[in-house]
JSON list of C-alpha atoms in Angstrom, two decimals:
[
{"chain": "Z", "resi": 1, "resn": "MET", "atom": "CA", "xyz": [13.10, -44.29, 77.25]},
{"chain": "Z", "resi": 2, "resn": "ALA", "atom": "CA", "xyz": [11.86, -47.81, 77.06]},
{"chain": "Z", "resi": 3, "resn": "LYS", "atom": "CA", "xyz": [8.71, -48.49, 75.05]},
{"chain": "Z", "resi": 4, "resn": "LYS", "atom": "CA", "xyz": [5.91, -50.69, 76.31]},
{"chain": "Z", "resi": 5, "resn": "GLY", "atom": "CA", "xyz": [6.60, -54.32, 75.48]},
{"chain": "Z", "resi": 6, "resn": "GLN", "atom": "CA", "xyz": [10.23, -53.67, 74.52]},
{"chain": "Z", "resi": 7, "resn": "LYS", "atom": "CA", "xyz": [12.65, -56.55, 75.10]},
{"chain": "Z", "resi": 8, "resn": "PHE", "atom": "CA", "xyz": [16.15, -55.73, 76.38]},
{"chain": "Z", "resi": 9, "resn": "VAL", "atom": "CA", "xyz": [19.13, -57.68, 75.06]},
{"chain": "Z", "resi": 10, "resn": "THR", "atom": "CA", "xyz": [21.93, -58.52, 77.48]},
{"chain": "Z", "resi": 11, "resn": "TYR", "atom": "CA", "xyz": [25.40, -59.47, 76.35]},
{"chain": "Z", "resi": 12, "resn": "SER", "atom": "CA", "xyz": [27.92, -61.63, 78.14]},
{"chain": "Z", "resi": 13, "resn": "PHE", "atom": "CA", "xyz": [31.26, -60.39, 79.43]},
{"chain": "Z", "resi": 14, "resn": "GLU", "atom": "CA", "xyz": [33.06, -62.41, 76.73]},
{"chain": "Z", "resi": 15, "resn": "THR", "atom": "CA", "xyz": [31.03, -60.75, 73.95]},
{"chain": "Z", "resi": 16, "resn": "LYS", "atom": "CA", "xyz": [31.78, -57.28, 75.31]},
{"chain": "Z", "resi": 17, "resn": "LYS", "atom": "CA", "xyz": [35.46, -58.10, 75.65]},
{"chain": "Z", "resi": 18, "resn": "LYS", "atom": "CA", "xyz": [35.59, -59.46, 72.10]},
{"chain": "Z", "resi": 19, "resn": "ALA", "atom": "CA", "xyz": [33.86, -56.34, 70.78]},
{"chain": "Z", "resi": 20, "resn": "ILE", "atom": "CA", "xyz": [36.36, -54.08, 72.59]},
{"chain": "Z", "resi": 21, "resn": "GLU", "atom": "CA", "xyz": [39.28, -56.09, 71.18]},
{"chain": "Z", "resi": 22, "resn": "MET", "atom": "CA", "xyz": [37.85, -55.81, 67.65]},
{"chain": "Z", "resi": 23, "resn": "ARG", "atom": "CA", "xyz": [37.38, -52.04, 68.05]},
{"chain": "Z", "resi": 24, "resn": "LEU", "atom": "CA", "xyz": [40.94, -51.63, 69.34]},
{"chain": "Z", "resi": 25, "resn": "GLN", "atom": "CA", "xyz": [42.21, -53.50, 66.28]},
{"chain": "Z", "resi": 26, "resn": "GLY", "atom": "CA", "xyz": [40.58, -50.83, 64.09]},
{"chain": "Z", "resi": 27, "resn": "MET", "atom": "CA", "xyz": [37.27, -52.34, 62.99]},
{"chain": "Z", "resi": 28, "resn": "THR", "atom": "CA", "xyz": [34.31, -50.06, 62.63]},
{"chain": "Z", "resi": 29, "resn": "LYS", "atom": "CA", "xyz": [31.36, -50.11, 65.02]},
{"chain": "Z", "resi": 30, "resn": "ALA", "atom": "CA", "xyz": [29.01, -51.29, 62.28]},
{"chain": "Z", "resi": 31, "resn": "LYS", "atom": "CA", "xyz": [31.32, -54.16, 61.31]},
{"chain": "Z", "resi": 32, "resn": "VAL", "atom": "CA", "xyz": [31.77, -55.29, 64.92]},
{"chain": "Z", "resi": 33, "resn": "ALA", "atom": "CA", "xyz": [28.03, -55.10, 65.59]},
{"chain": "Z", "resi": 34, "resn": "GLU", "atom": "CA", "xyz": [27.27, -57.11, 62.43]},
{"chain": "Z", "resi": 35, "resn": "GLU", "atom": "CA", "xyz": [29.85, -59.77, 63.21]},
{"chain": "Z", "resi": 36, "resn": "LEU", "atom": "CA", "xyz": [28.88, -60.27, 66.85]},
{"chain": "Z", "resi": 37, "resn": "GLY", "atom": "CA", "xyz": [25.11, -59.77, 66.39]},
{"chain": "Z", "resi": 38, "resn": "ILE", "atom": "CA", "xyz": [24.86, -56.63, 68.55]},
{"chain": "Z", "resi": 39, "resn": "VAL", "atom": "CA", "xyz": [21.57, -54.83, 67.90]},
{"chain": "Z", "resi": 40, "resn": "ASP", "atom": "CA", "xyz": [22.43, -51.40, 69.30]},
{"chain": "Z", "resi": 41, "resn": "ILE", "atom": "CA", "xyz": [25.60, -49.98, 67.71]},
{"chain": "Z", "resi": 42, "resn": "ASP", "atom": "CA", "xyz": [25.80, -47.17, 70.26]},
{"chain": "Z", "resi": 43, "resn": "ARG", "atom": "CA", "xyz": [26.16, -49.75, 72.97]},
{"chain": "Z", "resi": 44, "resn": "LEU", "atom": "CA", "xyz": [29.76, -50.29, 71.69]},
{"chain": "Z", "resi": 45, "resn": "LYS", "atom": "CA", "xyz": [30.49, -46.66, 72.41]},
{"chain": "Z", "resi": 46, "resn": "VAL", "atom": "CA", "xyz": [29.32, -47.09, 76.03]},
{"chain": "Z", "resi": 47, "resn": "TRP", "atom": "CA", "xyz": [31.41, -50.22, 76.43]},
{"chain": "Z", "resi": 48, "resn": "MET", "atom": "CA", "xyz": [34.50, -48.45, 75.07]},
{"chain": "Z", "resi": 49, "resn": "ARG", "atom": "CA", "xyz": [34.03, -45.55, 77.49]},
{"chain": "Z", "resi": 50, "resn": "ARG", "atom": "CA", "xyz": [33.64, -47.87, 80.47]},
{"chain": "Z", "resi": 51, "resn": "TYR", "atom": "CA", "xyz": [36.61, -49.94, 79.35]},
{"chain": "Z", "resi": 52, "resn": "ASN", "atom": "CA", "xyz": [38.81, -46.83, 79.10]},
{"chain": "Z", "resi": 53, "resn": "GLN", "atom": "CA", "xyz": [37.68, -45.61, 82.56]},
{"chain": "Z", "resi": 54, "resn": "MET", "atom": "CA", "xyz": [37.72, -48.85, 84.57]},
{"chain": "Z", "resi": 55, "resn": "GLY", "atom": "CA", "xyz": [39.36, -51.53, 82.46]},
{"chain": "Z", "resi": 56, "resn": "GLU", "atom": "CA", "xyz": [37.73, -54.96, 82.18]},
{"chain": "Z", "resi": 57, "resn": "PHE", "atom": "CA", "xyz": [35.97, -54.38, 85.48]},
{"chain": "Z", "resi": 58, "resn": "GLY", "atom": "CA", "xyz": [33.79, -51.76, 83.72]},
{"chain": "Z", "resi": 59, "resn": "LEU", "atom": "CA", "xyz": [32.47, -54.39, 81.31]},
{"chain": "Z", "resi": 60, "resn": "MET", "atom": "CA", "xyz": [31.13, -56.64, 84.02]},
{"chain": "Z", "resi": 61, "resn": "ASP", "atom": "CA", "xyz": [27.46, -56.54, 84.95]},
{"chain": "Z", "resi": 62, "resn": "SER", "atom": "CA", "xyz": [27.34, -54.56, 88.17]},
{"chain": "Z", "resi": 63, "resn": "ARG", "atom": "CA", "xyz": [23.69, -55.17, 88.93]},
{"chain": "Z", "resi": 64, "resn": "GLY", "atom": "CA", "xyz": [22.83, -57.17, 92.03]},
{"chain": "Z", "resi": 65, "resn": "ARG", "atom": "CA", "xyz": [25.10, -58.11, 94.93]},
{"chain": "Z", "resi": 66, "resn": "ARG", "atom": "CA", "xyz": [28.49, -59.76, 94.56]},
{"chain": "Z", "resi": 67, "resn": "LYS", "atom": "CA", "xyz": [29.62, -62.30, 97.12]},
{"chain": "Z", "resi": 68, "resn": "GLU", "atom": "CA", "xyz": [33.27, -61.88, 96.23]},
{"chain": "Z", "resi": 69, "resn": "TYR", "atom": "CA", "xyz": [35.30, -58.90, 95.15]},
{"chain": "Z", "resi": 70, "resn": "VAL", "atom": "CA", "xyz": [35.47, -58.93, 91.38]},
{"chain": "Z", "resi": 71, "resn": "ASP", "atom": "CA", "xyz": [38.50, -56.78, 90.65]},
{"chain": "Z", "resi": 72, "resn": "GLU", "atom": "CA", "xyz": [41.18, -58.70, 92.57]},
{"chain": "Z", "resi": 73, "resn": "ASN", "atom": "CA", "xyz": [44.11, -56.57, 91.34]},
{"chain": "Z", "resi": 74, "resn": "ARG", "atom": "CA", "xyz": [42.53, -53.40, 92.68]},
{"chain": "Z", "resi": 75, "resn": "TYR", "atom": "CA", "xyz": [41.77, -55.17, 95.99]},
{"chain": "Z", "resi": 76, "resn": "VAL", "atom": "CA", "xyz": [45.33, -56.46, 96.26]},
{"chain": "Z", "resi": 77, "resn": "ARG", "atom": "CA", "xyz": [46.79, -52.98, 95.53]},
{"chain": "Z", "resi": 78, "resn": "ARG", "atom": "CA", "xyz": [44.55, -51.52, 98.23]},
{"chain": "Z", "resi": 79, "resn": "LEU", "atom": "CA", "xyz": [45.74, -54.09, 100.76]},
{"chain": "Z", "resi": 80, "resn": "GLU", "atom": "CA", "xyz": [49.38, -53.51, 99.83]},
{"chain": "Z", "resi": 81, "resn": "MET", "atom": "CA", "xyz": [48.97, -49.76, 100.30]},
{"chain": "Z", "resi": 82, "resn": "GLU", "atom": "CA", "xyz": [47.25, -50.38, 103.65]},
{"chain": "Z", "resi": 83, "resn": "ASN", "atom": "CA", "xyz": [50.10, -52.65, 104.73]},
{"chain": "Z", "resi": 84, "resn": "ALA", "atom": "CA", "xyz": [52.70, -50.00, 103.78]},
{"chain": "Z", "resi": 85, "resn": "VAL", "atom": "CA", "xyz": [50.85, -47.34, 105.81]},
{"chain": "Z", "resi": 86, "resn": "LEU", "atom": "CA", "xyz": [50.62, -49.70, 108.83]},
{"chain": "Z", "resi": 87, "resn": "LYS", "atom": "CA", "xyz": [54.33, -50.53, 108.57]},
{"chain": "Z", "resi": 88, "resn": "LYS", "atom": "CA", "xyz": [55.24, -46.85, 108.50]},
{"chain": "Z", "resi": 89, "resn": "TRP", "atom": "CA", "xyz": [52.95, -46.17, 111.49]},
{"chain": "Z", "resi": 90, "resn": "LEU", "atom": "CA", "xyz": [54.59, -49.10, 113.40]},
{"chain": "Z", "resi": 91, "resn": "GLU", "atom": "CA", "xyz": [58.06, -47.62, 112.69]},
{"chain": "Z", "resi": 92, "resn": "ILE", "atom": "CA", "xyz": [57.00, -44.20, 113.98]},
{"chain": "Z", "resi": 93, "resn": "THR", "atom": "CA", "xyz": [55.37, -45.71, 117.06]},
{"chain": "Z", "resi": 94, "resn": "LYS", "atom": "CA", "xyz": [58.43, -47.82, 117.88]},
{"chain": "Z", "resi": 95, "resn": "ALA", "atom": "CA", "xyz": [60.66, -44.74, 117.54]},
{"chain": "Z", "resi": 96, "resn": "GLU", "atom": "CA", "xyz": [58.42, -42.75, 119.91]},
{"chain": "Z", "resi": 97, "resn": "VAL", "atom": "CA", "xyz": [58.31, -45.58, 122.47]},
{"chain": "Z", "resi": 98, "resn": "TYR", "atom": "CA", "xyz": [62.11, -45.95, 122.28]},
{"chain": "Z", "resi": 99, "resn": "GLN", "atom": "CA", "xyz": [62.57, -42.17, 122.77]},
{"chain": "Z", "resi": 100, "resn": "ARG", "atom": "CA", "xyz": [60.26, -42.15, 125.78]},
{"chain": "Z", "resi": 101, "resn": "SER", "atom": "CA", "xyz": [61.81, -45.20, 127.38]},
{"chain": "Z", "resi": 102, "resn": "SER", "atom": "CA", "xyz": [65.38, -43.95, 126.91]},
{"chain": "Z", "resi": 103, "resn": "GLY", "atom": "CA", "xyz": [64.43, -40.44, 128.04]},
{"chain": "Z", "resi": 104, "resn": "SER", "atom": "CA", "xyz": [62.62, -41.69, 131.20]},
{"chain": "Z", "resi": 105, "resn": "LEU", "atom": "CA", "xyz": [65.67, -43.74, 132.26]},
{"chain": "Z", "resi": 106, "resn": "LYS", "atom": "CA", "xyz": [67.86, -40.66, 132.12]},
{"chain": "Z", "resi": 107, "resn": "SER", "atom": "CA", "xyz": [65.54, -38.43, 134.10]},
{"chain": "Z", "resi": 108, "resn": "SER", "atom": "CA", "xyz": [63.77, -40.70, 136.59]},
{"chain": "Z", "resi": 109, "resn": "GLY", "atom": "CA", "xyz": [63.40, -37.80, 139.05]},
{"chain": "Z", "resi": 110, "resn": "GLU", "atom": "CA", "xyz": [60.54, -36.37, 136.99]},
{"chain": "Z", "resi": 111, "resn": "ILE", "atom": "CA", "xyz": [58.24, -39.28, 137.74]},
{"chain": "Z", "resi": 112, "resn": "ILE", "atom": "CA", "xyz": [55.97, -38.56, 140.76]},
{"chain": "Z", "resi": 113, "resn": "PRO", "atom": "CA", "xyz": [55.66, -41.61, 143.02]},
{"chain": "Z", "resi": 114, "resn": "LEU", "atom": "CA", "xyz": [52.12, -42.72, 143.96]},
{"chain": "Z", "resi": 115, "resn": "GLN", "atom": "CA", "xyz": [52.93, -43.99, 147.47]},
{"chain": "Z", "resi": 116, "resn": "PRO", "atom": "CA", "xyz": [52.16, -40.74, 149.40]},
{"chain": "Z", "resi": 117, "resn": "TYR", "atom": "CA", "xyz": [48.66, -40.60, 147.85]},
{"chain": "Z", "resi": 118, "resn": "VAL", "atom": "CA", "xyz": [47.66, -44.20, 148.49]},
{"chain": "Z", "resi": 119, "resn": "GLY", "atom": "CA", "xyz": [47.20, -43.94, 152.27]},
{"chain": "Z", "resi": 120, "resn": "ARG", "atom": "CA", "xyz": [45.06, -40.78, 152.19]},
{"chain": "Z", "resi": 121, "resn": "SER", "atom": "CA", "xyz": [41.28, -40.88, 152.27]},
{"chain": "Z", "resi": 122, "resn": "GLU", "atom": "CA", "xyz": [39.36, -37.90, 150.91]},
{"chain": "Z", "resi": 123, "resn": "SER", "atom": "CA", "xyz": [35.96, -39.01, 152.30]},
{"chain": "Z", "resi": 124, "resn": "PRO", "atom": "CA", "xyz": [34.88, -37.99, 155.85]},
{"chain": "Z", "resi": 125, "resn": "GLU", "atom": "CA", "xyz": [34.83, -40.65, 158.55]},
{"chain": "Z", "resi": 126, "resn": "VAL", "atom": "CA", "xyz": [31.57, -42.40, 159.40]},
{"chain": "Z", "resi": 127, "resn": "GLY", "atom": "CA", "xyz": [30.84, -40.86, 162.80]},
{"chain": "Z", "resi": 128, "resn": "SER", "atom": "CA", "xyz": [31.91, -37.30, 162.00]},
{"chain": "Z", "resi": 129, "resn": "THR", "atom": "CA", "xyz": [28.89, -35.93, 160.08]},
{"chain": "Z", "resi": 130, "resn": "PRO", "atom": "CA", "xyz": [28.04, -32.35, 160.97]},
{"chain": "Z", "resi": 131, "resn": "ILE", "atom": "CA", "xyz": [24.57, -31.63, 162.42]}
]
């Protein structure tokens, strides 16, 4: 819990990335913190966990609103997957339409013509209301 009057230190993305690279090379947390001037050594543990879960995207400051999508690779992969699904759906739809059109040409007797129903009027005539 924060104490009254406590100042919070924020670190840039580059500093976090450098710290992760140093930890992956085998340096200790204390040595990395001393070299980069990081006050809270346990912060490195949090950065490592986020990096392992989400990659470099996990190291970015996620507070506030972003105008553009930050993780472009993830966005591109999502769009590629969406395109693949839509292409598959289009293939299935084309196959169904082709089946229906070729099937309806063979058995055109099944289609009921609308001409007999067009001339009929279901409503009563104007002067024939019962009293």
